[in-house]
PDB file of C-alpha atoms in Angstrom:
ATOM      1  CA  UNK Z   1     -73.176 118.739  11.532  1.00  0.00           C
ATOM      2  CA  UNK Z   2     -71.908 122.193  12.490  1.00  0.00           C
ATOM      3  CA  UNK Z   3     -73.250 124.443  15.212  1.00  0.00           C
ATOM      4  CA  UNK Z   4     -74.149 128.132  14.955  1.00  0.00           C
ATOM      5  CA  UNK Z   5     -73.931 130.533  17.888  1.00  0.00           C
ATOM      6  CA  UNK Z   6     -75.609 133.945  17.788  1.00  0.00           C
ATOM      7  CA  UNK Z   7     -74.622 136.782  20.124  1.00  0.00           C
ATOM      8  CA  UNK Z   8     -77.433 139.317  20.037  1.00  0.00           C
ATOM      9  CA  UNK Z   9     -77.574 142.631  21.850  1.00  0.00           C
ATOM     10  CA  UNK Z  10     -80.929 144.143  22.710  1.00  0.00           C
ATOM     11  CA  UNK Z  11     -79.757 147.378  24.329  1.00  0.00           C
ATOM     12  CA  UNK Z  12     -77.780 150.421  23.302  1.00  0.00           C
ATOM     13  CA  UNK Z  13     -74.307 150.761  24.737  1.00  0.00           C
ATOM     14  CA  UNK Z  14     -71.815 148.380  26.243  1.00  0.00           C
ATOM     15  CA  UNK Z  15     -73.237 144.923  26.878  1.00  0.00           C
ATOM     16  CA  UNK Z  16     -69.982 143.004  26.621  1.00  0.00           C
ATOM     17  CA  UNK Z  17     -70.824 141.350  23.284  1.00  0.00           C
ATOM     18  CA  UNK Z  18     -67.325 141.869  21.890  1.00  0.00           C
ATOM     19  CA  UNK Z  19     -65.701 140.057  24.802  1.00  0.00           C
ATOM     20  CA  UNK Z  20     -68.106 137.123  24.512  1.00  0.00           C
ATOM     21  CA  UNK Z  21     -67.492 136.842  20.768  1.00  0.00           C
ATOM     22  CA  UNK Z  22     -63.733 136.961  21.344  1.00  0.00           C
ATOM     23  CA  UNK Z  23     -63.996 134.033  23.760  1.00  0.00           C
ATOM     24  CA  UNK Z  24     -66.076 132.060  21.245  1.00  0.00           C
ATOM     25  CA  UNK Z  25     -63.818 132.755  18.232  1.00  0.00           C
ATOM     26  CA  UNK Z  26     -61.133 130.474  19.584  1.00  0.00           C
ATOM     27  CA  UNK Z  27     -63.311 127.540  18.475  1.00  0.00           C
ATOM     28  CA  UNK Z  28     -65.133 129.149  15.526  1.00  0.00           C
ATOM     29  CA  UNK Z  29     -64.752 128.548  11.808  1.00  0.00           C
ATOM     30  CA  UNK Z  30     -66.279 131.944  10.933  1.00  0.00           C
ATOM     31  CA  UNK Z  31     -67.381 135.203  12.533  1.00  0.00           C
ATOM     32  CA  UNK Z  32     -70.099 137.290  10.887  1.00  0.00           C
ATOM     33  CA  UNK Z  33     -70.655 140.823  12.149  1.00  0.00           C
ATOM     34  CA  UNK Z  34     -73.571 142.980  11.115  1.00  0.00           C
ATOM     35  CA  UNK Z  35     -74.367 146.439  12.360  1.00  0.00           C
ATOM     36  CA  UNK Z  36     -75.384 149.694  10.767  1.00  0.00           C
ATOM     37  CA  UNK Z  37     -72.243 151.556  11.814  1.00  0.00           C
ATOM     38  CA  UNK Z  38     -69.301 151.842  14.173  1.00  0.00           C
ATOM     39  CA  UNK Z  39     -69.696 151.257  17.884  1.00  0.00           C
ATOM     40  CA  UNK Z  40     -68.010 152.321  21.102  1.00  0.00           C
ATOM     41  CA  UNK Z  41     -65.434 149.626  20.548  1.00  0.00           C
ATOM     42  CA  UNK Z  42     -64.297 146.483  22.235  1.00  0.00           C
ATOM     43  CA  UNK Z  43     -60.867 145.566  23.543  1.00  0.00           C
ATOM     44  CA  UNK Z  44     -59.346 142.179  22.768  1.00  0.00           C
ATOM     45  CA  UNK Z  45     -56.206 140.621  24.169  1.00  0.00           C
ATOM     46  CA  UNK Z  46     -54.856 137.890  21.877  1.00  0.00           C
ATOM     47  CA  UNK Z  47     -51.403 136.445  22.418  1.00  0.00           C
ATOM     48  CA  UNK Z  48     -50.731 139.052  25.103  1.00  0.00           C
ATOM     49  CA  UNK Z  49     -51.311 141.922  22.637  1.00  0.00           C
ATOM     50  CA  UNK Z  50     -54.121 144.427  23.282  1.00  0.00           C
ATOM     51  CA  UNK Z  51     -56.204 145.615  20.302  1.00  0.00           C
ATOM     52  CA  UNK Z  52     -59.255 147.928  20.237  1.00  0.00           C
ATOM     53  CA  UNK Z  53     -61.784 147.346  17.438  1.00  0.00           C
ATOM     54  CA  UNK Z  54     -64.776 149.425  16.293  1.00  0.00           C
ATOM     55  CA  UNK Z  55     -65.899 148.120  12.898  1.00  0.00           C
ATOM     56  CA  UNK Z  56     -64.262 144.813  12.069  1.00  0.00           C
ATOM     57  CA  UNK Z  57     -65.279 141.419  13.534  1.00  0.00           C
ATOM     58  CA  UNK Z  58     -63.647 140.219  16.745  1.00  0.00           C
ATOM     59  CA  UNK Z  59     -62.354 137.108  15.001  1.00  0.00           C
ATOM     60  CA  UNK Z  60     -60.043 139.115  12.731  1.00  0.00           C
ATOM     61  CA  UNK Z  61     -57.110 138.470  15.061  1.00  0.00           C
ATOM     62  CA  UNK Z  62     -57.482 134.688  14.792  1.00  0.00           C
ATOM     63  CA  UNK Z  63     -55.539 133.184  11.865  1.00  0.00           C
ATOM     64  CA  UNK Z  64     -57.860 130.298  11.000  1.00  0.00           C
ATOM     65  CA  UNK Z  65     -61.196 132.122  11.347  1.00  0.00           C
ATOM     66  CA  UNK Z  66     -63.146 133.454   8.348  1.00  0.00           C
ATOM     67  CA  UNK Z  67     -64.425 136.976   9.098  1.00  0.00           C
ATOM     68  CA  UNK Z  68     -67.402 138.443   7.258  1.00  0.00           C
TER      69      UNK Z  68
END
């Protein structure tokens, strides 16, 4: 049976959710992101390359991860 992990923010502003999700995506089959609009952004470093995201899921930089 699979396992689901939810990262939920309860405050406005930077809580570090993007960094946590990036760490978890290495072992994830899918990443689902829901929010009403863009955010302040989160910075990911994958394969030594730095990328800043605002709207798309953190898992988008992982080849074998479904992003919704």
